Amino acid sequence: NAGVTQTPKFRVLKTGQSMTLLCAQDMNHEYMYWYRQDPGMGLRLIHYSVGEGTTAKGEVPDGYNVSRLKKQNFLLGLESAAPSQTSVYFCASSQPQFVSGGLTDTQYFGPGTRLTVL
Amino acid sequence: KQEVTQIPAALSVPEGENLVLNCSFTDSAIYNLQWFRQDPGKGLTSLLLIQSSQREQTSGRLNASLDKSSGRSTLYIAASQPGDSATYLCAVHYTGANSKLTFGKGITLSVRP
């Protein structure tokens, strides 16, 4: 049981180049998320998905696109990378459940992808 | 605006000390509050989740409390060890349509041998 995995772990791009980050989870979770983490800014949600074939915008979606063609995979694309997209990107998944007492939706995170855009 | 605040940003304590990490949030309408640990260069690991109707959760040497009326949560670490050194993040799941986790910026803890 690998949990949440991300590829690649590191990447350096030149301005204007494109790339796709892959996230995979083996916990059969419905929800998946892409975050970016920047010094002094904390974690910010880019896009998320509540199920196969669905995606939605988060707090900072501009410059990114996503796809959830299979339940276990969530792809994050940068069509034309900019230096402002230099960051550490984290993928997470969860399976929200309403139980007695309320909502439980523990998020499980991948190890991250460190992206530098020159 | 719904926010989560963690102060101070960094904390250094000697080994063996009991310590409290604070988290404050701006709206009492929440589903739950979660505490995460992040080691340098790694992803986040969930430590504890407290549902809206609960007052506290415990796991080993960790105890997290929740006071919705005052907008506060504390993470208590008993008998701290150098291995507890990490960044601890608090995240709140506010209620409302399409709401998602709102994270604090974290507290970087250093436990000195």
Coordinates of N, CA and C in Angstrom, one line a residue:
Chain A
N1 N 0.9 -1.2 0.0 CA 0.0 0.0 0.0 C 0.9 1.2 0.0
A2 N 1.0 1.9 -1.2 CA 2.0 3.0 -1.3 C 1.4 4.3 -0.8
G3 N 0.1 4.4 -0.7 CA -0.6 5.7 -0.3 C -0.7 6.6 -1.5
V4 N -0.1 7.8 -1.3 CA -0.1 8.8 -2.4 C 1.3 9.0 -2.9
T5 N 1.4 8.8 -4.2 CA 2.8 9.0 -4.8 C 2.7 10.1 -5.9
Q6 N 3.8 10.7 -6.1 CA 3.9 11.9 -7.0 C 5.2 11.7 -7.9
T7 N 5.0 12.0 -9.2 CA 6.2 12.0 -10.1 C 6.1 13.2 -10.9
P8 N 7.2 13.9 -11.2 CA 8.6 13.6 -10.7 C 8.7 14.2 -9.3
K9 N 9.9 13.9 -8.7 CA 10.2 14.5 -7.4 C 10.8 15.9 -7.6
F10 N 11.6 16.1 -8.6 CA 12.2 17.4 -8.9 C 12.1 17.7 -10.4
R11 N 12.0 19.0 -10.7 CA 12.0 19.3 -12.1 C 12.4 20.8 -12.3
V12 N 13.2 21.1 -13.3 CA 13.6 22.4 -13.6 C 13.1 22.7 -15.0
L13 N 12.4 23.8 -15.2 CA 11.8 24.2 -16.5 C 12.3 25.6 -16.8
K14 N 12.3 25.9 -18.1 CA 12.5 27.2 -18.6 C 11.2 27.9 -18.8
T15 N 11.1 29.2 -18.6 CA 9.9 30.0 -18.8 C 9.3 29.6 -20.2
G16 N 8.0 29.3 -20.2 CA 7.3 29.0 -21.4 C 7.1 27.5 -21.7
Q17 N 7.9 26.7 -21.0 CA 7.8 25.2 -21.2 C 6.6 24.7 -20.5
S18 N 6.2 23.5 -20.9 CA 5.0 22.9 -20.3 C 5.5 21.6 -19.6
M19 N 4.7 21.1 -18.7 CA 4.9 19.9 -18.0 C 3.6 19.4 -17.3
T20 N 3.6 18.1 -17.0 CA 2.5 17.5 -16.3 C 3.1 16.8 -15.0
L21 N 2.4 17.1 -13.9 CA 2.7 16.4 -12.7 C 1.7 15.3 -12.5
L22 N 2.2 14.1 -12.1 CA 1.3 13.0 -11.9 C 1.1 12.6 -10.4
C23 N -0.1 12.4 -10.0 CA -0.4 12.0 -8.6 C -1.2 10.7 -8.7
A24 N -0.8 9.7 -7.9 CA -1.6 8.4 -7.9 C -1.8 8.0 -6.5
Q25 N -3.0 7.5 -6.2 CA -3.4 7.0 -4.9 C -4.0 5.6 -5.0
D26 N -3.7 4.8 -4.0 CA -4.2 3.4 -4.0 C -5.1 3.1 -2.9
M27 N -5.8 4.2 -2.4 CA -6.7 4.0 -1.2 C -8.1 4.1 -1.6
N28 N -8.4 4.1 -2.9 CA -9.7 4.2 -3.5 C -10.5 5.4 -3.0
H29 N -9.8 6.5 -2.8 CA -10.4 7.8 -2.3 C -11.1 8.5 -3.5
E30 N -12.3 9.1 -3.1 CA -13.0 9.9 -4.1 C -12.4 11.2 -4.4
Y31 N -11.9 11.9 -3.3 CA -11.5 13.3 -3.4 C -9.9 13.3 -3.6
M32 N -9.5 14.2 -4.5 CA -8.1 14.4 -4.7 C -7.8 15.9 -4.8
Y33 N -6.6 16.4 -4.4 CA -6.3 17.8 -4.4 C -4.9 18.1 -4.9
W34 N -4.7 19.2 -5.4 CA -3.4 19.8 -5.7 C -3.2 21.1 -4.9
Y35 N -2.1 21.1 -4.2 CA -1.7 22.3 -3.4 C -0.3 22.8 -3.9
R36 N 0.0 24.0 -3.6 CA 1.3 24.5 -3.7 C 1.7 25.1 -2.4
Q37 N 3.0 25.0 -2.0 CA 3.5 25.5 -0.7 C 4.7 26.4 -1.0
D38 N 4.5 27.6 -0.6 CA 5.6 28.6 -0.8 C 5.9 29.3 0.6
P39 N 7.2 29.6 0.8 CA 7.6 30.2 2.0 C 6.8 31.5 2.4
G40 N 6.3 31.5 3.6 CA 5.5 32.7 4.0 C 4.1 32.7 3.6
M41 N 3.7 31.8 2.7 CA 2.4 31.7 2.1 C 1.6 30.6 2.6
G42 N 2.2 29.5 3.1 CA 1.5 28.3 3.6 C 1.1 27.5 2.4
L43 N 0.2 26.6 2.6 CA -0.4 25.7 1.6 C -1.6 26.4 1.0
R44 N -1.6 26.4 -0.3 CA -2.8 27.0 -1.0 C -3.3 25.9 -2.1
L45 N -4.6 25.8 -2.1 CA -5.3 24.8 -3.0 C -5.3 25.4 -4.4
I46 N -4.9 24.5 -5.3 CA -4.9 24.9 -6.7 C -6.2 24.5 -7.4
H47 N -6.4 23.2 -7.5 CA -7.5 22.5 -8.0 C -7.9 21.3 -7.2
Y48 N -9.1 20.8 -7.3 CA -9.4 19.6 -6.6 C -10.5 18.8 -7.4
S49 N -10.7 17.6 -7.0 CA -11.6 16.7 -7.7 C -12.4 15.9 -6.7
V50 N -13.7 15.9 -6.9 CA -14.6 15.1 -6.0 C -15.0 13.7 -6.5
G51 N -14.4 13.4 -7.7 CA -14.7 12.1 -8.2 C -14.1 12.0 -9.6
E52 N -14.1 10.8 -10.1 CA -13.6 10.5 -11.5 C -14.3 11.4 -12.5
G53 N -13.6 12.1 -13.4 CA -14.2 12.9 -14.4 C -14.6 14.3 -14.0
T54 N -14.4 14.6 -12.7 CA -14.8 16.0 -12.2 C -13.6 16.7 -11.7
T55 N -13.6 18.0 -11.9 CA -12.5 18.9 -11.4 C -13.2 20.2 -11.0
A56 N -12.5 20.9 -10.1 CA -13.0 22.2 -9.7 C -11.8 23.1 -9.3
K57 N -12.0 24.4 -9.4 CA -11.0 25.4 -9.1 C -10.9 25.6 -7.6
G58 N -9.6 25.8 -7.1 CA -9.4 26.1 -5.7 C -9.1 27.6 -5.6
E59 N -8.1 27.9 -4.7 CA -7.8 29.3 -4.3 C -7.0 29.9 -5.4
V60 N -6.0 29.2 -6.0 CA -5.1 29.8 -7.0 C -5.0 29.0 -8.2
P61 N -6.0 28.9 -9.1 CA -6.0 28.0 -10.2 C -5.4 28.5 -11.5
D62 N -5.1 29.9 -11.5 CA -4.7 30.5 -12.8 C -3.3 29.9 -13.2
G63 N -3.2 29.5 -14.5 CA -2.0 29.0 -15.0 C -1.8 27.5 -14.9
Y64 N -2.8 26.8 -14.4 CA -2.8 25.4 -14.2 C -4.1 24.8 -14.8
N65 N -3.9 23.5 -15.2 CA -5.1 22.7 -15.6 C -4.9 21.3 -15.0
V66 N -6.1 20.7 -14.8 CA -6.1 19.4 -14.2 C -7.0 18.4 -15.0
S67 N -6.7 17.1 -14.7 CA -7.6 16.1 -15.3 C -7.7 14.9 -14.4
R68 N -8.9 14.3 -14.3 CA -9.1 13.1 -13.4 C -9.8 12.1 -14.3
L69 N -9.1 11.5 -15.2 CA -9.7 10.5 -16.1 C -9.9 9.2 -15.4
K70 N -9.0 8.8 -14.4 CA -9.2 7.6 -13.7 C -9.3 8.0 -12.2
K71 N -10.0 7.2 -11.4 CA -10.2 7.5 -10.0 C -8.9 7.6 -9.3
Q72 N -7.9 6.8 -9.6 CA -6.7 6.8 -8.8 C -5.7 7.8 -9.2
N73 N -5.9 8.5 -10.3 CA -4.9 9.5 -10.8 C -5.4 10.9 -10.9
F74 N -4.6 11.9 -10.6 CA -5.0 13.3 -10.7 C -3.8 14.0 -11.3
L75 N -3.9 14.6 -12.5 CA -2.8 15.2 -13.2 C -2.9 16.7 -13.1
L76 N -1.8 17.3 -12.9 CA -1.7 18.8 -12.9 C -0.8 19.3 -14.0
G77 N -1.3 20.1 -14.9 CA -0.6 20.6 -16.0 C -0.2 22.1 -15.9
L78 N 1.0 22.4 -16.4 CA 1.4 23.8 -16.6 C 1.6 23.9 -18.1
E79 N 0.8 24.7 -18.7 CA 0.9 24.9 -20.2 C 2.0 25.8 -20.6
S80 N 2.3 26.8 -19.9 CA 3.4 27.8 -20.2 C 3.9 28.3 -18.9
A81 N 5.0 27.6 -18.4 CA 5.5 27.8 -17.0 C 6.0 29.2 -16.9
A82 N 5.8 29.8 -15.7 CA 6.3 31.1 -15.4 C 7.1 31.0 -14.1
P83 N 8.1 31.9 -13.9 CA 8.9 31.9 -12.6 C 8.0 31.9 -11.4
S84 N 6.9 32.6 -11.4 CA 6.0 32.6 -10.3 C 5.4 31.3 -9.9
Q85 N 5.6 30.3 -10.8 CA 5.1 28.9 -10.5 C 6.2 28.1 -9.8
T86 N 7.3 28.6 -9.6 CA 8.4 28.0 -8.8 C 7.8 27.7 -7.4
S87 N 7.8 26.4 -7.0 CA 7.1 26.1 -5.7 C 7.3 24.6 -5.5
V88 N 6.8 24.2 -4.3 CA 6.7 22.8 -4.0 C 5.2 22.4 -4.2
Y89 N 4.9 21.4 -5.0 CA 3.6 21.0 -5.2 C 3.3 19.7 -4.5
F90 N 2.1 19.7 -3.8 CA 1.7 18.5 -3.1 C 0.3 18.0 -3.6
C91 N 0.2 16.7 -3.7 CA -1.1 16.1 -4.0 C -1.6 15.5 -2.7
A92 N -2.9 15.4 -2.6 CA -3.5 14.8 -1.4 C -4.8 14.1 -1.9
S93 N -5.2 13.1 -1.0 CA -6.5 12.5 -1.3 C -7.2 12.3 0.0
S94 N -8.5 12.1 -0.1 CA -9.3 11.9 1.1 C -10.6 11.2 0.7
Q95 N -11.3 10.6 1.7 CA -12.6 9.9 1.6 C -13.5 10.5 2.6
P96 N -14.1 11.7 2.4 CA -15.0 12.3 3.4 C -16.2 11.3 3.8
Q97 N -16.4 11.3 5.1 CA -17.5 10.5 5.6 C -18.2 11.3 6.7
F98 N -19.5 11.2 6.7 CA -20.3 11.8 7.8 C -20.6 10.6 8.8
V99 N -20.0 10.8 10.0 CA -20.2 9.8 11.0 C -20.8 10.5 12.2
S100 N -21.2 9.7 13.2 CA -21.7 10.3 14.4 C -20.7 11.4 15.0
G101 N -21.2 12.6 15.2 CA -20.3 13.6 15.6 C -19.8 14.5 14.5
G102 N -20.0 14.1 13.3 CA -19.7 15.1 12.2 C -18.9 14.5 11.0
L103 N -18.2 15.4 10.4 CA -17.5 15.0 9.2 C -16.0 14.6 9.4
T104 N -15.6 13.5 8.9 CA -14.2 13.1 8.9 C -13.7 13.1 7.5
D105 N -12.6 13.8 7.2 CA -12.1 13.9 5.9 C -10.6 14.0 5.9
T106 N -9.9 13.1 6.7 CA -8.5 13.2 6.8 C -7.8 13.1 5.4
Q107 N -6.9 14.1 5.2 CA -6.2 14.1 3.9 C -4.9 13.4 4.0
Y108 N -4.5 12.7 3.0 CA -3.3 11.9 2.9 C -2.4 12.6 1.8
F109 N -1.2 13.0 2.2 CA -0.4 13.7 1.3 C 0.7 12.9 0.6
G110 N 1.0 13.3 -0.6 CA 2.2 12.7 -1.3 C 3.5 13.4 -0.8
P111 N 4.6 13.0 -1.3 CA 5.9 13.5 -0.8 C 6.3 14.9 -1.4
G112 N 5.6 15.3 -2.5 CA 5.8 16.6 -3.1 C 6.7 16.5 -4.3
T113 N 6.5 17.6 -5.2 CA 7.4 17.8 -6.3 C 8.0 19.2 -6.2
R114 N 9.3 19.3 -6.3 CA 9.9 20.6 -6.2 C 10.2 21.1 -7.6
L115 N 9.5 22.1 -8.0 CA 9.6 22.7 -9.4 C 10.2 24.0 -9.3
T116 N 11.2 24.2 -10.2 CA 11.9 25.5 -10.4 C 11.7 25.9 -11.8
V117 N 11.2 27.1 -12.0 CA 11.1 27.7 -13.4 C 12.0 28.9 -13.5
L118 N 12.9 28.7 -14.5 CA 14.0 29.7 -14.7 C 13.5 30.8 -15.7
Chain B
K1 N -13.1 37.1 6.1 CA -12.4 36.1 5.5 C -12.0 35.0 6.5
Q2 N -12.2 33.7 6.1 CA -12.0 32.6 7.0 C -10.5 32.3 7.0
E3 N -9.8 32.5 8.2 CA -8.4 32.3 8.2 C -8.0 31.4 9.4
V4 N -6.8 30.9 9.3 CA -6.2 30.1 10.4 C -4.9 30.7 10.8
T5 N -4.6 31.0 12.0 CA -3.4 31.6 12.5 C -2.7 30.7 13.5
Q6 N -1.4 30.6 13.3 CA -0.5 29.9 14.2 C 0.6 30.8 14.7
I7 N 0.7 31.1 15.9 CA 1.7 31.9 16.5 C 2.3 31.2 17.8
P8 N 3.7 31.2 17.9 CA 4.7 31.8 17.1 C 5.0 31.0 15.9
A9 N 5.8 31.5 15.0 CA 6.2 30.7 13.8 C 7.2 29.7 14.1
A10 N 8.0 29.9 15.2 CA 9.0 29.0 15.5 C 9.1 28.9 17.0
L11 N 9.6 27.7 17.5 CA 9.7 27.4 18.9 C 10.8 26.5 19.2
S12 N 11.6 26.8 20.2 CA 12.7 25.9 20.5 C 12.6 25.6 22.0
V13 N 12.7 24.3 22.3 CA 12.5 23.8 23.7 C 13.5 22.8 24.0
P14 N 13.9 22.6 25.3 CA 14.8 21.5 25.7 C 14.0 20.2 25.7
E15 N 14.7 19.1 25.5 CA 14.1 17.8 25.5 C 13.4 17.5 26.9
G16 N 12.3 16.8 26.8 CA 11.6 16.5 28.1 C 10.5 17.5 28.5
E17 N 10.5 18.6 27.9 CA 9.5 19.6 28.2 C 8.2 19.3 27.6
N18 N 7.1 19.5 28.4 CA 5.8 19.5 27.9 C 5.5 20.8 27.2
L19 N 4.9 20.8 26.0 CA 4.6 22.0 25.3 C 3.3 22.0 24.6
V20 N 2.9 23.3 24.4 CA 1.6 23.5 23.8 C 1.7 24.4 22.5
L21 N 1.2 23.9 21.4 CA 1.2 24.7 20.2 C -0.3 25.2 20.0
N22 N -0.3 26.5 19.6 CA -1.6 27.1 19.5 C -2.1 27.3 18.0
C23 N -3.4 27.3 17.9 CA -4.0 27.5 16.6 C -5.3 28.3 16.8
S24 N -5.5 29.4 16.0 CA -6.7 30.1 16.2 C -7.4 30.3 14.8
F25 N -8.7 30.3 14.8 CA -9.5 30.4 13.6 C -10.6 31.4 13.8
T26 N -11.1 31.9 12.6 CA -12.0 33.1 12.7 C -13.5 32.8 12.7
D27 N -13.9 31.6 12.5 CA -15.3 31.3 12.3 C -15.6 30.0 13.1
S28 N -16.6 30.0 13.9 CA -16.9 28.8 14.7 C -17.7 27.8 13.9
A29 N -18.1 28.1 12.7 CA -18.9 27.2 11.9 C -17.9 26.3 11.1
I30 N -17.5 25.2 11.8 CA -16.6 24.3 11.2 C -17.1 22.9 11.2
Y31 N -16.5 22.1 10.2 CA -16.8 20.6 10.3 C -15.8 19.9 11.2
N32 N -14.6 20.3 11.1 CA -13.5 19.7 11.9 C -12.2 20.5 11.8
L33 N -11.3 20.2 12.7 CA -10.0 20.8 12.7 C -9.0 19.7 12.7
Q34 N -7.9 19.8 11.9 CA -6.9 18.8 11.8 C -5.5 19.3 12.1
W35 N -4.7 18.5 12.7 CA -3.3 18.8 13.0 C -2.4 17.9 12.1
F36 N -1.4 18.5 11.4 CA -0.5 17.8 10.6 C 0.9 18.0 11.1
R37 N 1.8 17.1 10.7 CA 3.2 17.2 10.9 C 3.9 17.2 9.6
Q38 N 4.9 18.1 9.4 CA 5.7 18.1 8.2 C 7.2 18.1 8.5
D39 N 7.9 17.1 8.1 CA 9.3 17.0 8.2 C 10.0 17.7 7.0
P40 N 11.2 18.3 7.2 CA 11.8 19.0 6.1 C 11.9 18.2 4.8
G41 N 11.4 18.8 3.7 CA 11.5 18.2 2.4 C 10.5 17.0 2.2
K42 N 9.5 16.9 3.1 CA 8.6 15.8 3.1 C 7.2 16.4 2.9
G43 N 6.2 15.4 2.7 CA 4.8 15.8 2.7 C 4.2 15.9 4.1
L44 N 3.0 16.2 4.2 CA 2.3 16.3 5.5 C 1.7 15.0 5.9
T45 N 1.8 14.8 7.2 CA 1.3 13.6 7.8 C 0.2 14.0 8.8
S46 N -1.0 13.4 8.7 CA -2.1 13.7 9.6 C -1.8 13.1 11.0
L47 N -1.9 14.0 12.0 CA -1.7 13.6 13.4 C -3.1 13.3 14.1
L48 N -4.0 14.3 14.1 CA -5.2 14.2 14.8 C -6.3 15.0 14.0
L49 N -7.5 14.5 14.0 CA -8.7 15.2 13.5 C -9.7 15.3 14.6
I50 N -10.2 16.5 14.9 CA -11.2 16.7 15.9 C -12.5 17.2 15.2
Q51 N -13.5 16.4 15.3 CA -14.8 16.7 14.7 C -15.4 17.9 15.5
S52 N -16.3 18.6 14.8 CA -16.9 19.8 15.4 C -17.6 19.5 16.7
S53 N -18.1 18.4 16.9 CA -18.8 18.1 18.2 C -17.9 17.6 19.3
Q54 N -16.6 17.4 19.0 CA -15.7 16.8 19.9 C -14.9 18.0 20.6
R55 N -14.4 17.7 21.8 CA -13.6 18.6 22.5 C -12.1 18.3 22.5
E56 N -11.8 17.0 22.3 CA -10.4 16.7 22.2 C -10.2 15.3 21.6
Q57 N -8.9 15.1 21.1 CA -8.5 13.8 20.6 C -7.1 13.5 21.1
T58 N -6.8 12.3 21.3 CA -5.5 11.9 21.9 C -4.9 10.8 21.0
S59 N -3.6 10.9 20.8 CA -2.9 9.8 20.2 C -1.5 9.8 20.8
G60 N -1.2 8.8 21.6 CA 0.1 8.6 22.2 C 0.4 9.8 23.1
R61 N 1.5 10.5 22.8 CA 1.9 11.7 23.6 C 1.3 13.0 23.1
L62 N 0.4 12.9 22.2 CA -0.3 14.0 21.6 C -1.7 14.1 22.1
N63 N -2.1 15.4 22.4 CA -3.5 15.6 22.7 C -3.9 16.9 22.1
A64 N -5.0 16.9 21.3 CA -5.4 18.1 20.7 C -6.8 18.5 21.2
S65 N -7.0 19.8 21.5 CA -8.3 20.2 22.1 C -8.9 21.2 21.1
L66 N -10.2 21.4 21.2 CA -10.9 22.3 20.3 C -11.9 23.1 21.2
D67 N -11.9 24.4 21.0 CA -12.9 25.3 21.6 C -13.4 26.2 20.5
K68 N -14.6 25.8 20.0 CA -15.2 26.5 18.9 C -15.6 27.9 19.3
S69 N -16.1 28.1 20.5 CA -16.6 29.4 20.9 C -15.6 30.4 20.9
S70 N -14.3 30.0 21.3 CA -13.2 31.0 21.3 C -12.4 30.9 20.0
G71 N -12.7 30.0 19.2 CA -11.9 29.9 17.9 C -10.5 29.5 18.2
R72 N -10.3 28.5 19.1 CA -8.9 28.1 19.4 C -8.8 26.5 19.5
S73 N -7.6 26.1 19.1 CA -7.2 24.7 19.3 C -5.8 24.7 19.8
T74 N -5.5 23.7 20.6 CA -4.1 23.5 21.1 C -3.7 22.1 20.8
L75 N -2.4 21.9 20.5 CA -1.8 20.6 20.4 C -0.8 20.5 21.5
Y76 N -1.1 19.6 22.4 CA -0.2 19.4 23.6 C 0.7 18.2 23.3
I77 N 2.0 18.4 23.4 CA 3.0 17.3 23.3 C 3.6 17.1 24.6
A78 N 3.5 15.9 25.1 CA 4.1 15.5 26.4 C 5.5 15.0 26.2
A79 N 6.3 15.3 27.2 CA 7.7 14.8 27.3 C 8.4 14.9 25.9
S80 N 8.6 16.1 25.4 CA 9.1 16.2 24.0 C 10.4 15.6 23.8
Q81 N 10.6 15.1 22.6 CA 11.9 14.4 22.2 C 12.5 15.1 21.0
P82 N 13.8 14.9 20.7 CA 14.3 15.5 19.5 C 13.6 15.0 18.2
G83 N 13.1 13.8 18.2 CA 12.4 13.3 17.1 C 11.1 14.0 16.8
D84 N 10.6 14.9 17.8 CA 9.4 15.6 17.6 C 9.7 16.9 16.8
S85 N 10.9 17.2 16.5 CA 11.3 18.4 15.7 C 10.7 18.3 14.3
A86 N 9.9 19.3 14.0 CA 9.2 19.3 12.7 C 8.4 20.5 12.6
T87 N 7.7 20.7 11.5 CA 6.7 21.8 11.4 C 5.3 21.2 11.6
Y88 N 4.5 21.9 12.5 CA 3.2 21.4 12.8 C 2.2 22.4 12.3
L89 N 1.3 21.9 11.4 CA 0.3 22.7 10.8 C -1.1 22.4 11.3
C90 N -1.9 23.4 11.4 CA -3.3 23.3 11.8 C -4.1 23.6 10.6
A91 N -5.2 22.9 10.4 CA -6.0 23.1 9.2 C -7.5 23.0 9.7
V92 N -8.3 23.9 9.2 CA -9.7 24.0 9.6 C -10.6 23.7 8.4
H93 N -11.6 22.9 8.5 CA -12.5 22.7 7.4 C -13.8 23.5 7.8
Y94 N -13.9 24.7 7.3 CA -15.1 25.5 7.5 C -16.3 24.9 6.8
T95 N -17.5 25.2 7.3 CA -18.7 24.7 6.7 C -19.0 25.7 5.5
G96 N -19.9 25.3 4.7 CA -20.3 26.1 3.5 C -20.1 25.3 2.2
A97 N -20.8 25.7 1.2 CA -20.7 25.0 -0.1 C -19.3 25.0 -0.6
N98 N -18.9 23.9 -1.0 CA -17.6 23.8 -1.7 C -16.4 24.2 -0.8
S99 N -16.6 24.2 0.5 CA -15.5 24.6 1.4 C -14.4 23.5 1.4
K100 N -13.2 23.9 1.6 CA -12.1 23.0 1.7 C -11.2 23.4 2.9
L101 N -10.2 22.6 3.1 CA -9.3 22.9 4.3 C -8.6 24.2 4.1
T102 N -8.6 25.0 5.2 CA -7.8 26.2 5.3 C -6.7 26.0 6.2
F103 N -5.4 26.1 5.7 CA -4.3 25.8 6.5 C -3.7 27.0 7.2
G104 N -3.1 26.9 8.4 CA -2.2 27.8 9.0 C -0.9 27.7 8.4
K105 N 0.0 28.6 8.7 CA 1.4 28.6 8.1 C 2.3 27.7 8.9
G106 N 1.9 27.2 10.0 CA 2.7 26.2 10.7 C 3.6 26.8 11.8
I107 N 4.0 26.0 12.7 CA 4.9 26.3 13.8 C 6.1 25.3 13.6
T108 N 7.3 25.9 13.4 CA 8.5 25.0 13.3 C 9.0 24.8 14.7
L109 N 9.0 23.5 15.2 CA 9.4 23.2 16.5 C 10.8 22.5 16.4
S110 N 11.7 23.0 17.3 CA 13.0 22.4 17.5 C 13.1 21.9 18.9
V111 N 13.4 20.6 19.2 CA 13.5 20.1 20.5 C 15.0 19.8 20.7
R112 N 15.7 20.5 21.6 CA 17.1 20.4 21.8 C 17.5 19.2 22.7
P113 N 18.4 18.4 22.3 CA 18.8 17.3 23.2 C 19.4 17.8 24.5

